[in-house]
mmCIF file of C-alpha atoms in Angstrom:
data_model
loop_
_atom_site.group_PDB
_atom_site.id
_atom_site.type_symbol
_atom_site.label_atom_id
_atom_site.label_comp_id
_atom_site.label_asym_id
_atom_site.label_seq_id
_atom_site.Cartn_x
_atom_site.Cartn_y
_atom_site.Cartn_z
ATOM 1 C CA UNK A 14 -30.030 -8.375 -24.183
ATOM 2 C CA UNK A 15 -28.101 -6.579 -21.451
ATOM 3 C CA UNK A 16 -27.850 -9.803 -19.475
ATOM 4 C CA UNK A 17 -26.448 -11.577 -22.541
ATOM 5 C CA UNK A 18 -23.745 -8.923 -22.999
ATOM 6 C CA UNK A 19 -22.756 -9.153 -19.320
ATOM 7 C CA UNK A 20 -22.515 -12.940 -19.523
ATOM 8 C CA UNK A 21 -20.364 -12.717 -22.668
ATOM 9 C CA UNK A 22 -17.938 -10.301 -20.986
ATOM 10 C CA UNK A 23 -17.759 -12.435 -17.844
ATOM 11 C CA UNK A 24 -17.074 -15.523 -19.942
ATOM 12 C CA UNK A 25 -14.348 -13.706 -21.886
ATOM 13 C CA UNK A 26 -12.732 -12.435 -18.695
ATOM 14 C CA UNK A 27 -12.863 -15.893 -17.144
ATOM 15 C CA UNK A 28 -11.279 -17.376 -20.264
ATOM 16 C CA UNK A 29 -8.451 -14.822 -20.175
ATOM 17 C CA UNK A 30 -7.670 -15.397 -16.513
ATOM 18 C CA UNK A 31 -7.931 -19.197 -16.650
ATOM 19 C CA UNK A 32 -4.809 -20.737 -15.079
ATOM 20 C CA UNK A 33 -2.233 -22.261 -17.422
ATOM 21 C CA UNK A 34 -0.770 -25.651 -16.569
ATOM 22 C CA UNK A 35 2.810 -25.939 -17.751
ATOM 23 C CA UNK A 36 6.315 -27.098 -16.899
ATOM 24 C CA UNK A 37 9.719 -25.425 -16.734
ATOM 25 C CA UNK A 38 13.302 -26.438 -15.953
ATOM 26 C CA UNK A 39 15.675 -23.827 -14.565
ATOM 27 C CA UNK A 40 18.038 -22.769 -11.827
ATOM 28 C CA UNK A 41 16.467 -22.352 -8.398
ATOM 29 C CA UNK A 42 17.405 -19.174 -6.515
ATOM 30 C CA UNK A 43 16.341 -17.890 -3.108
ATOM 31 C CA UNK A 44 14.697 -14.457 -3.023
ATOM 32 C CA UNK A 45 17.222 -13.162 -0.501
ATOM 33 C CA UNK A 46 20.125 -13.504 -2.934
ATOM 34 C CA UNK A 47 17.955 -12.169 -5.760
ATOM 35 C CA UNK A 48 17.000 -9.049 -3.816
ATOM 36 C CA UNK A 49 20.529 -8.326 -2.588
ATOM 37 C CA UNK A 50 21.756 -8.503 -6.191
ATOM 38 C CA UNK A 51 24.832 -10.616 -5.486
ATOM 39 C CA UNK A 52 25.281 -14.108 -4.096
ATOM 40 C CA UNK A 53 25.503 -14.133 -0.318
ATOM 41 C CA UNK A 54 28.108 -16.897 -0.461
ATOM 42 C CA UNK A 55 30.094 -15.069 -3.164
ATOM 43 C CA UNK A 56 29.362 -11.294 -3.140
ATOM 44 C CA UNK A 57 31.531 -10.659 -6.201
ATOM 45 C CA UNK A 58 29.061 -12.579 -8.404
ATOM 46 C CA UNK A 59 25.854 -10.944 -9.645
ATOM 47 C CA UNK A 60 22.946 -13.266 -8.838
ATOM 48 C CA UNK A 61 21.239 -13.147 -12.232
ATOM 49 C CA UNK A 62 24.490 -13.479 -14.167
ATOM 50 C CA UNK A 63 25.957 -16.703 -12.788
ATOM 51 C CA UNK A 64 23.341 -18.686 -10.849
ATOM 52 C CA UNK A 65 25.397 -21.812 -11.503
ATOM 53 C CA UNK A 66 27.888 -20.510 -8.901
ATOM 54 C CA UNK A 67 25.240 -20.383 -6.149
ATOM 55 C CA UNK A 68 26.038 -23.052 -3.566
ATOM 56 C CA UNK A 69 23.548 -25.544 -2.194
ATOM 57 C CA UNK A 70 24.862 -24.552 1.242
ATOM 58 C CA UNK A 71 23.626 -20.984 0.739
ATOM 59 C CA UNK A 72 20.365 -22.220 -0.765
ATOM 60 C CA UNK A 73 19.231 -24.489 2.092
ATOM 61 C CA UNK A 74 21.597 -24.034 5.056
ATOM 62 C CA UNK A 75 21.318 -20.275 5.613
ATOM 63 C CA UNK A 76 18.028 -19.326 7.267
ATOM 64 C CA UNK A 77 17.894 -15.891 5.619
ATOM 65 C CA UNK A 78 17.920 -17.663 2.261
ATOM 66 C CA UNK A 79 15.560 -20.596 2.760
ATOM 67 C CA UNK A 80 13.092 -18.498 4.750
ATOM 68 C CA UNK A 81 12.827 -15.970 1.910
ATOM 69 C CA UNK A 82 11.294 -18.416 -0.567
ATOM 70 C CA UNK A 83 12.465 -19.517 -4.012
ATOM 71 C CA UNK A 84 12.134 -18.625 -7.648
ATOM 72 C CA UNK A 85 12.870 -20.407 -10.919
ATOM 73 C CA UNK A 86 15.232 -18.536 -13.243
ATOM 74 C CA UNK A 87 15.143 -18.591 -17.030
ATOM 75 C CA UNK A 88 17.764 -17.606 -19.621
ATOM 76 C CA UNK A 89 16.924 -14.263 -21.165
ATOM 77 C CA UNK A 90 17.873 -10.605 -21.354
ATOM 78 C CA UNK A 91 14.808 -9.183 -19.586
ATOM 79 C CA UNK A 92 16.187 -6.643 -17.115
ATOM 80 C CA UNK A 93 19.586 -6.591 -18.821
ATOM 81 C CA UNK A 94 21.004 -9.756 -17.224
ATOM 82 C CA UNK A 95 21.715 -13.220 -18.726
ATOM 83 C CA UNK A 96 18.993 -14.723 -16.520
ATOM 84 C CA UNK A 97 15.569 -13.465 -15.563
ATOM 85 C CA UNK A 98 13.113 -14.276 -12.778
ATOM 86 C CA UNK A 99 10.510 -16.590 -14.290
ATOM 87 C CA UNK A 100 8.377 -18.157 -11.531
ATOM 88 C CA UNK A 101 7.794 -17.537 -7.839
ATOM 89 C CA UNK A 102 7.128 -20.792 -5.994
ATOM 90 C CA UNK A 103 4.344 -21.229 -3.439
ATOM 91 C CA UNK A 104 4.833 -22.689 0.053
ATOM 92 C CA UNK A 105 4.600 -26.364 -1.034
ATOM 93 C CA UNK A 106 7.029 -25.590 -3.858
ATOM 94 C CA UNK A 107 9.491 -24.004 -1.430
ATOM 95 C CA UNK A 108 9.281 -27.054 0.827
ATOM 96 C CA UNK A 109 9.887 -29.337 -2.167
ATOM 97 C CA UNK A 110 12.967 -27.326 -3.138
ATOM 98 C CA UNK A 111 14.464 -27.681 0.334
ATOM 99 C CA UNK A 112 13.744 -31.419 0.419
ATOM 100 C CA UNK A 113 15.126 -32.086 -3.077
ATOM 101 C CA UNK A 114 18.187 -29.875 -2.645
ATOM 102 C CA UNK A 115 19.064 -31.523 0.666
ATOM 103 C CA UNK A 116 18.587 -34.928 -0.917
ATOM 104 C CA UNK A 117 20.773 -34.283 -3.968
ATOM 105 C CA UNK A 118 23.221 -31.672 -2.683
ATOM 106 C CA UNK A 119 26.346 -31.496 -0.561
ATOM 107 C CA UNK A 120 25.708 -29.177 2.389
ATOM 108 C CA UNK A 121 25.524 -29.024 6.174
ATOM 109 C CA UNK A 122 21.843 -29.967 6.375
ATOM 110 C CA UNK A 123 21.821 -32.330 3.403
ATOM 111 C CA UNK A 124 20.277 -35.712 4.132
ATOM 112 C CA UNK A 125 21.311 -37.799 1.122
ATOM 113 C CA UNK A 126 24.593 -38.784 -0.470
ATOM 114 C CA UNK A 127 24.421 -36.099 -3.150
ATOM 115 C CA UNK A 128 27.564 -34.435 -4.452
ATOM 116 C CA UNK A 129 26.124 -31.264 -5.986
ATOM 117 C CA UNK A 130 27.818 -28.252 -4.406
ATOM 118 C CA UNK A 131 26.506 -25.430 -6.600
ATOM 119 C CA UNK A 132 24.069 -24.627 -9.391
ATOM 120 C CA UNK A 133 20.963 -26.414 -8.127
ATOM 121 C CA UNK A 134 18.230 -26.609 -10.774
ATOM 122 C CA UNK A 135 14.880 -28.369 -10.931
ATOM 123 C CA UNK A 136 11.879 -29.088 -13.126
ATOM 124 C CA UNK A 137 8.645 -27.639 -11.819
ATOM 125 C CA UNK A 138 5.088 -28.417 -12.911
ATOM 126 C CA UNK A 139 2.205 -26.212 -11.864
ATOM 127 C CA UNK A 140 -0.449 -23.695 -12.798
ATOM 128 C CA UNK A 141 -0.064 -19.933 -13.160
ATOM 129 C CA UNK A 142 -1.758 -16.870 -14.581
ATOM 130 C CA UNK A 143 -0.128 -15.939 -17.893
ATOM 131 C CA UNK A 144 -1.264 -12.304 -17.425
ATOM 132 C CA UNK A 145 0.856 -11.873 -14.290
ATOM 133 C CA UNK A 146 4.137 -9.956 -14.404
ATOM 134 C CA UNK A 147 7.379 -11.896 -13.990
ATOM 135 C CA UNK A 148 8.191 -13.674 -11.779
ATOM 136 C CA UNK A 149 4.745 -15.269 -12.048
ATOM 137 C CA UNK A 150 3.413 -16.964 -8.909
ATOM 138 C CA UNK A 151 3.031 -20.651 -9.666
ATOM 139 C CA UNK A 152 0.966 -23.205 -7.766
ATOM 140 C CA UNK A 153 3.345 -26.146 -7.699
ATOM 141 C CA UNK A 154 1.995 -29.635 -8.410
ATOM 142 C CA UNK A 155 5.331 -31.407 -8.473
ATOM 143 C CA UNK A 156 9.037 -30.609 -8.433
ATOM 144 C CA UNK A 157 11.576 -33.004 -9.934
ATOM 145 C CA UNK A 158 15.297 -33.193 -10.573
ATOM 146 C CA UNK A 159 16.395 -31.173 -13.588
ATOM 147 C CA UNK A 160 17.436 -34.380 -15.347
ATOM 148 C CA UNK A 161 13.709 -35.094 -15.731
ATOM 149 C CA UNK A 162 12.528 -32.855 -18.563
ATOM 150 C CA UNK A 163 9.085 -31.492 -19.316
ATOM 151 C CA UNK A 164 8.799 -33.812 -22.321
ATOM 152 C CA UNK A 165 9.373 -36.783 -20.024
ATOM 153 C CA UNK A 166 6.415 -35.628 -17.923
ATOM 154 C CA UNK A 167 4.204 -34.987 -20.929
ATOM 155 C CA UNK A 168 3.612 -31.350 -20.001
ATOM 156 C CA UNK A 169 4.157 -28.389 -22.327
ATOM 157 C CA UNK A 170 6.974 -25.958 -21.577
ATOM 158 C CA UNK A 171 5.849 -22.723 -19.922
ATOM 159 C CA UNK A 172 6.049 -19.341 -21.606
ATOM 160 C CA UNK A 173 8.476 -17.120 -19.675
ATOM 161 C CA UNK A 174 8.232 -13.939 -21.738
ATOM 162 C CA UNK A 175 6.742 -10.803 -20.233
ATOM 163 C CA UNK A 176 7.510 -7.734 -18.159
ATOM 164 C CA UNK A 177 9.249 -7.799 -14.785
ATOM 165 C CA UNK A 178 7.508 -6.429 -11.723
ATOM 166 C CA UNK A 179 9.477 -4.052 -9.551
ATOM 167 C CA UNK A 180 9.773 -5.495 -6.025
ATOM 168 C CA UNK A 181 13.369 -4.613 -5.219
ATOM 169 C CA UNK A 182 12.462 -3.270 -1.760
ATOM 170 C CA UNK A 183 15.195 -5.026 0.232
ATOM 171 C CA UNK A 184 17.984 -3.736 -1.979
ATOM 172 C CA UNK A 185 16.548 -0.216 -1.918
ATOM 173 C CA UNK A 186 16.785 -0.411 1.873
ATOM 174 C CA UNK A 187 20.381 -1.583 1.520
ATOM 175 C CA UNK A 188 21.195 1.509 -0.534
ATOM 176 C CA UNK A 189 19.397 3.720 1.991
ATOM 177 C CA UNK A 190 21.358 2.154 4.859
ATOM 178 C CA UNK A 191 24.665 2.715 3.076
ATOM 179 C CA UNK A 192 23.835 6.304 2.167
ATOM 180 C CA UNK A 193 22.807 7.195 5.721
ATOM 181 C CA UNK A 194 25.895 5.606 7.272
ATOM 182 C CA UNK A 195 28.367 7.206 4.860
ATOM 183 C CA UNK A 196 26.716 10.586 5.416
ATOM 184 C CA UNK A 197 26.771 10.278 9.218
ATOM 185 C CA UNK A 198 29.854 8.245 10.153
ATOM 186 C CA UNK A 199 31.747 9.120 6.979
ATOM 187 C CA UNK A 200 31.322 12.885 7.201
ATOM 188 C CA UNK A 201 29.041 14.632 9.762
ATOM 189 C CA UNK A 202 30.322 12.935 12.934
ATOM 190 C CA UNK A 203 34.040 13.075 11.980
ATOM 191 C CA UNK A 204 33.589 16.742 11.078
ATOM 192 C CA UNK A 205 32.160 17.404 14.535
ATOM 193 C CA UNK A 206 35.182 15.753 16.119
ATOM 194 C CA UNK A 207 37.542 17.757 13.885
ATOM 195 C CA UNK A 208 35.850 20.999 14.919
ATOM 196 C CA UNK A 209 36.310 20.104 18.603
ATOM 197 C CA UNK A 210 39.977 19.378 17.943
ATOM 198 C CA UNK A 211 41.046 22.202 15.625
ATOM 199 C CA UNK A 212 38.580 25.070 16.132
ATOM 200 C CA UNK A 213 38.735 25.595 19.886
ATOM 201 C CA UNK A 214 40.191 29.063 19.400
ATOM 202 C CA UNK A 215 36.743 30.137 18.200
ATOM 203 C CA UNK A 216 34.981 29.783 21.540
ATOM 204 C CA UNK A 217 32.011 29.256 21.977
ATOM 205 C CA UNK A 218 31.402 28.762 18.223
ATOM 206 C CA UNK A 219 33.358 25.502 18.111
ATOM 207 C CA UNK A 220 31.174 23.910 20.800
ATOM 208 C CA UNK A 221 27.931 24.912 19.077
ATOM 209 C CA UNK A 222 29.131 23.453 15.747
ATOM 210 C CA UNK A 223 30.463 20.332 17.474
ATOM 211 C CA UNK A 224 27.208 19.716 19.332
ATOM 212 C CA UNK A 225 25.090 20.301 16.197
ATOM 213 C CA UNK A 226 27.234 17.927 14.107
ATOM 214 C CA UNK A 227 27.119 15.191 16.721
ATOM 215 C CA UNK A 228 23.361 15.472 17.251
ATOM 216 C CA UNK A 229 22.486 15.532 13.544
ATOM 217 C CA UNK A 230 25.051 12.866 12.691
ATOM 218 C CA UNK A 231 23.832 10.530 15.416
ATOM 219 C CA UNK A 232 20.192 10.905 14.341
ATOM 220 C CA UNK A 233 21.127 10.051 10.749
ATOM 221 C CA UNK A 234 23.241 7.107 11.955
ATOM 222 C CA UNK A 235 20.422 5.765 14.144
ATOM 223 C CA UNK A 236 18.100 5.861 11.108
ATOM 224 C CA UNK A 237 20.632 3.784 9.177
ATOM 225 C CA UNK A 238 21.093 1.397 12.099
ATOM 226 C CA UNK A 239 17.329 0.837 12.396
ATOM 227 C CA UNK A 240 17.272 -0.308 8.763
ATOM 228 C CA UNK A 241 20.167 -2.676 9.426
ATOM 229 C CA UNK A 242 18.760 -4.173 12.625
ATOM 230 C CA UNK A 243 15.259 -4.660 11.220
ATOM 231 C CA UNK A 244 16.056 -5.836 7.686
ATOM 232 C CA UNK A 245 19.396 -7.668 7.902
ATOM 233 C CA UNK A 246 20.823 -10.230 10.294
ATOM 234 C CA UNK A 247 24.465 -10.936 9.512
ATOM 235 C CA UNK A 248 24.828 -12.845 12.777
ATOM 236 C CA UNK A 249 22.909 -15.839 11.441
ATOM 237 C CA UNK A 250 24.869 -18.998 10.746
ATOM 238 C CA UNK A 251 26.178 -19.211 7.214
ATOM 239 C CA UNK A 252 26.799 -15.514 6.556
ATOM 240 C CA UNK A 253 30.172 -14.739 4.889
ATOM 241 C CA UNK A 254 32.979 -13.419 7.077
ATOM 242 C CA UNK A 255 32.966 -10.067 5.264
ATOM 243 C CA UNK A 256 29.287 -9.455 6.099
ATOM 244 C CA UNK A 257 29.823 -10.591 9.696
ATOM 245 C CA UNK A 258 32.825 -8.280 10.099
ATOM 246 C CA UNK A 259 30.860 -5.327 8.705
ATOM 247 C CA UNK A 260 27.915 -6.006 11.006
ATOM 248 C CA UNK A 261 30.057 -6.574 14.104
ATOM 249 C CA UNK A 262 32.097 -3.408 13.646
ATOM 250 C CA UNK A 263 28.924 -1.487 12.844
ATOM 251 C CA UNK A 264 27.264 -2.658 16.066
ATOM 252 C CA UNK A 265 30.334 -1.601 18.109
ATOM 253 C CA UNK A 266 30.454 1.792 16.423
ATOM 254 C CA UNK A 267 26.763 2.466 17.010
ATOM 255 C CA UNK A 268 27.029 1.440 20.665
ATOM 256 C CA UNK A 269 29.915 3.851 21.216
ATOM 257 C CA UNK A 270 28.127 6.556 19.244
ATOM 258 C CA UNK A 271 24.953 6.327 21.320
ATOM 259 C CA UNK A 272 26.992 6.376 24.548
ATOM 260 C CA UNK A 273 28.771 9.617 23.566
ATOM 261 C CA UNK A 274 25.888 12.064 24.210
ATOM 262 C CA UNK A 275 24.992 10.155 27.376
ATOM 263 C CA UNK A 276 28.426 10.522 28.940
ATOM 264 C CA UNK A 277 28.615 14.093 27.590
ATOM 265 C CA UNK A 278 25.491 14.897 29.617
ATOM 266 C CA UNK A 279 27.220 13.693 32.801
ATOM 267 C CA UNK A 280 30.555 15.411 32.131
ATOM 268 C CA UNK A 281 32.147 17.014 35.233
ATOM 269 C CA UNK A 282 32.063 20.800 35.077
ATOM 270 C CA UNK A 283 35.344 22.545 34.266
ATOM 271 C CA UNK A 284 35.927 25.811 36.132
ATOM 272 C CA UNK A 285 37.809 28.481 34.204
ATOM 273 C CA UNK A 286 41.011 29.532 35.917
ATOM 274 C CA UNK A 287 41.080 26.372 38.046
ATOM 275 C CA UNK A 288 43.243 23.275 37.539
ATOM 276 C CA UNK A 289 41.505 20.313 35.891
ATOM 277 C CA UNK A 290 40.145 17.798 38.364
ATOM 278 C CA UNK A 291 41.048 14.120 38.189
ATOM 279 C CA UNK A 292 37.403 13.240 37.524
ATOM 280 C CA UNK A 293 37.318 15.637 34.582
ATOM 281 C CA UNK A 294 40.589 14.200 33.257
ATOM 282 C CA UNK A 295 39.265 10.605 33.381
ATOM 283 C CA UNK A 296 36.031 11.687 31.711
ATOM 284 C CA UNK A 297 37.890 13.404 28.863
ATOM 285 C CA UNK A 298 40.079 10.341 28.291
ATOM 286 C CA UNK A 299 37.020 8.067 28.076
ATOM 287 C CA UNK A 300 34.918 10.490 26.025
ATOM 288 C CA UNK A 301 37.624 11.382 23.523
ATOM 289 C CA UNK A 302 39.196 7.936 23.467
ATOM 290 C CA UNK A 303 35.946 6.106 22.699
ATOM 291 C CA UNK A 304 35.064 8.727 20.078
ATOM 292 C CA UNK A 305 38.423 8.429 18.308
ATOM 293 C CA UNK A 306 38.242 4.630 18.438
ATOM 294 C CA UNK A 307 34.752 4.651 16.905
ATOM 295 C CA UNK A 308 35.875 6.967 14.098
ATOM 296 C CA UNK A 309 38.919 4.805 13.338
ATOM 297 C CA UNK A 310 36.700 1.745 13.194
ATOM 298 C CA UNK A 311 34.353 3.443 10.733
ATOM 299 C CA UNK A 312 37.006 3.400 8.002
ATOM 300 C CA UNK A 313 37.224 -0.397 7.506
ATOM 301 C CA UNK A 314 33.487 -0.705 8.220
ATOM 302 C CA UNK A 315 32.546 1.717 5.443
ATOM 303 C CA UNK A 316 35.143 0.314 3.031
ATOM 304 C CA UNK A 317 33.793 -3.234 3.519
ATOM 305 C CA UNK A 318 30.234 -1.941 3.244
ATOM 306 C CA UNK A 319 30.923 -0.391 -0.167
ATOM 307 C CA UNK A 320 31.926 -3.858 -1.378
ATOM 308 C CA UNK A 321 28.708 -5.516 -0.208
ATOM 309 C CA UNK A 322 26.385 -3.644 -2.596
ATOM 310 C CA UNK A 323 25.889 -4.622 -6.218
ATOM 311 C CA UNK A 324 28.938 -4.140 -8.457
ATOM 312 C CA UNK A 325 27.253 -1.364 -10.441
ATOM 313 C CA UNK A 326 26.730 0.680 -7.242
ATOM 314 C CA UNK A 327 29.986 -0.068 -5.431
ATOM 315 C CA UNK A 328 32.104 2.538 -7.330
ATOM 316 C CA UNK A 329 29.511 5.244 -6.629
ATOM 317 C CA UNK A 330 29.647 4.633 -2.875
ATOM 318 C CA UNK A 331 33.452 4.472 -2.891
ATOM 319 C CA UNK A 332 33.699 7.703 -4.887
ATOM 320 C CA UNK A 333 31.231 9.473 -2.593
ATOM 321 C CA UNK A 334 33.176 8.388 0.492
ATOM 322 C CA UNK A 335 36.451 9.500 -1.103
ATOM 323 C CA UNK A 336 35.036 12.929 -1.951
ATOM 324 C CA UNK A 337 33.737 13.402 1.599
ATOM 325 C CA UNK A 338 37.121 12.435 3.066
ATOM 326 C CA UNK A 339 38.947 14.888 0.767
ATOM 327 C CA UNK A 340 36.515 17.672 1.690
ATOM 328 C CA UNK A 341 36.991 16.906 5.375
ATOM 329 C CA UNK A 342 40.784 17.013 5.053
ATOM 330 C CA UNK A 343 40.497 20.368 3.291
ATOM 331 C CA UNK A 344 38.262 21.667 6.109
ATOM 332 C CA UNK A 345 40.765 20.506 8.733
ATOM 333 C CA UNK A 346 43.585 22.296 6.892
ATOM 334 C CA UNK A 347 41.525 25.491 6.856
ATOM 335 C CA UNK A 348 40.799 25.179 10.594
ATOM 336 C CA UNK A 349 44.503 24.628 11.373
ATOM 337 C CA UNK A 350 45.438 27.699 9.323
ATOM 338 C CA UNK A 351 42.767 29.706 11.149
ATOM 339 C CA UNK A 352 44.185 28.622 14.508
ATOM 340 C CA UNK A 353 47.713 29.593 13.489
ATOM 341 C CA UNK A 354 46.540 33.026 12.395
ATOM 342 C CA UNK A 355 44.755 33.423 15.730
ATOM 343 C CA UNK A 356 47.928 32.418 17.595
ATOM 344 C CA UNK A 357 49.956 34.964 15.609
ATOM 345 C CA UNK A 358 47.411 37.692 16.376
ATOM 346 C CA UNK A 359 47.513 36.847 20.093
ATOM 347 C CA UNK A 360 51.339 36.876 20.077
ATOM 348 C CA UNK A 361 51.383 40.209 18.270
ATOM 349 C CA UNK A 362 48.951 41.662 20.778
ATOM 350 C CA UNK A 363 51.091 40.506 23.710
ATOM 351 C CA UNK A 364 54.211 41.987 22.092
ATOM 352 C CA UNK A 365 52.488 45.312 21.533
ATOM 353 C CA UNK A 366 51.401 45.404 25.164
ATOM 354 C CA UNK A 367 54.967 44.718 26.252
ATOM 355 C CA UNK A 368 56.354 47.623 24.262
#
């Protein structure tokens, strides 16, 4: 009796998890552009809103895109966008996409005489588990041009309803990178420089604050840079100029930032009451000059960076940066006023001594 019950349950479970063979026609999108939220070749367009604007060049020419794998999109409001992620292709399916897109498209690596520049779609036939969350992994049997419909192949159309799985890891890292960099290069490090410039009358307090800001800010910046260097590679062929500019300026800024504490460690000693040596003068020019240059370069770098996130998050980053800048300006004004009061007190003390 017990054995019979076990066999019945096993049979029922096997029946539920039996793979479904079906067909679907939809836009093909690389996972890289899906995870970043906007099209790499057109960052102003949300990936799941206008997949027809996605170029074949981005799909199969850019290594970050074709190495990430592909998915089939379906019309629908799941997730709040006009299109939803329906199927995740396996390795043979990904290879078929690259071959078909290069055969029918117009791109740098295209092999045929195709004229399709954007909006690549295809008809896929394969088996999948209907119990899986979207996008459902599909074992691809064949992949055809979208002009060939499922009815032409004699295969029923797949069911693409269901819940989406949450695997937005890459974009979460993008948000983390942006938050760390705005916090460090947009506020902590500039504040440390401002303290060194406008609070020197509070010696040795200014140096302690300056050193703390630069150490904390650099640690936060290095954390953000590690995310960038390990997860993104804007120096690959095919990346938009805006991404390349952001990455290039960011690399320069981080190099200068890391060099600052190193050359600070080797700074020539300045004797009180003695004239400044030429070595000390050269060191100060290099130390301050490279620091000011790095801070100036952070402005366009951060501004461009706030435009590379998804449209719904861009205003939040821009507002946060604006608030930090306003707060920093207010702090500088307070430090300048403090220095003027200190100068007045010193002048008054000298006058009293003279009388």
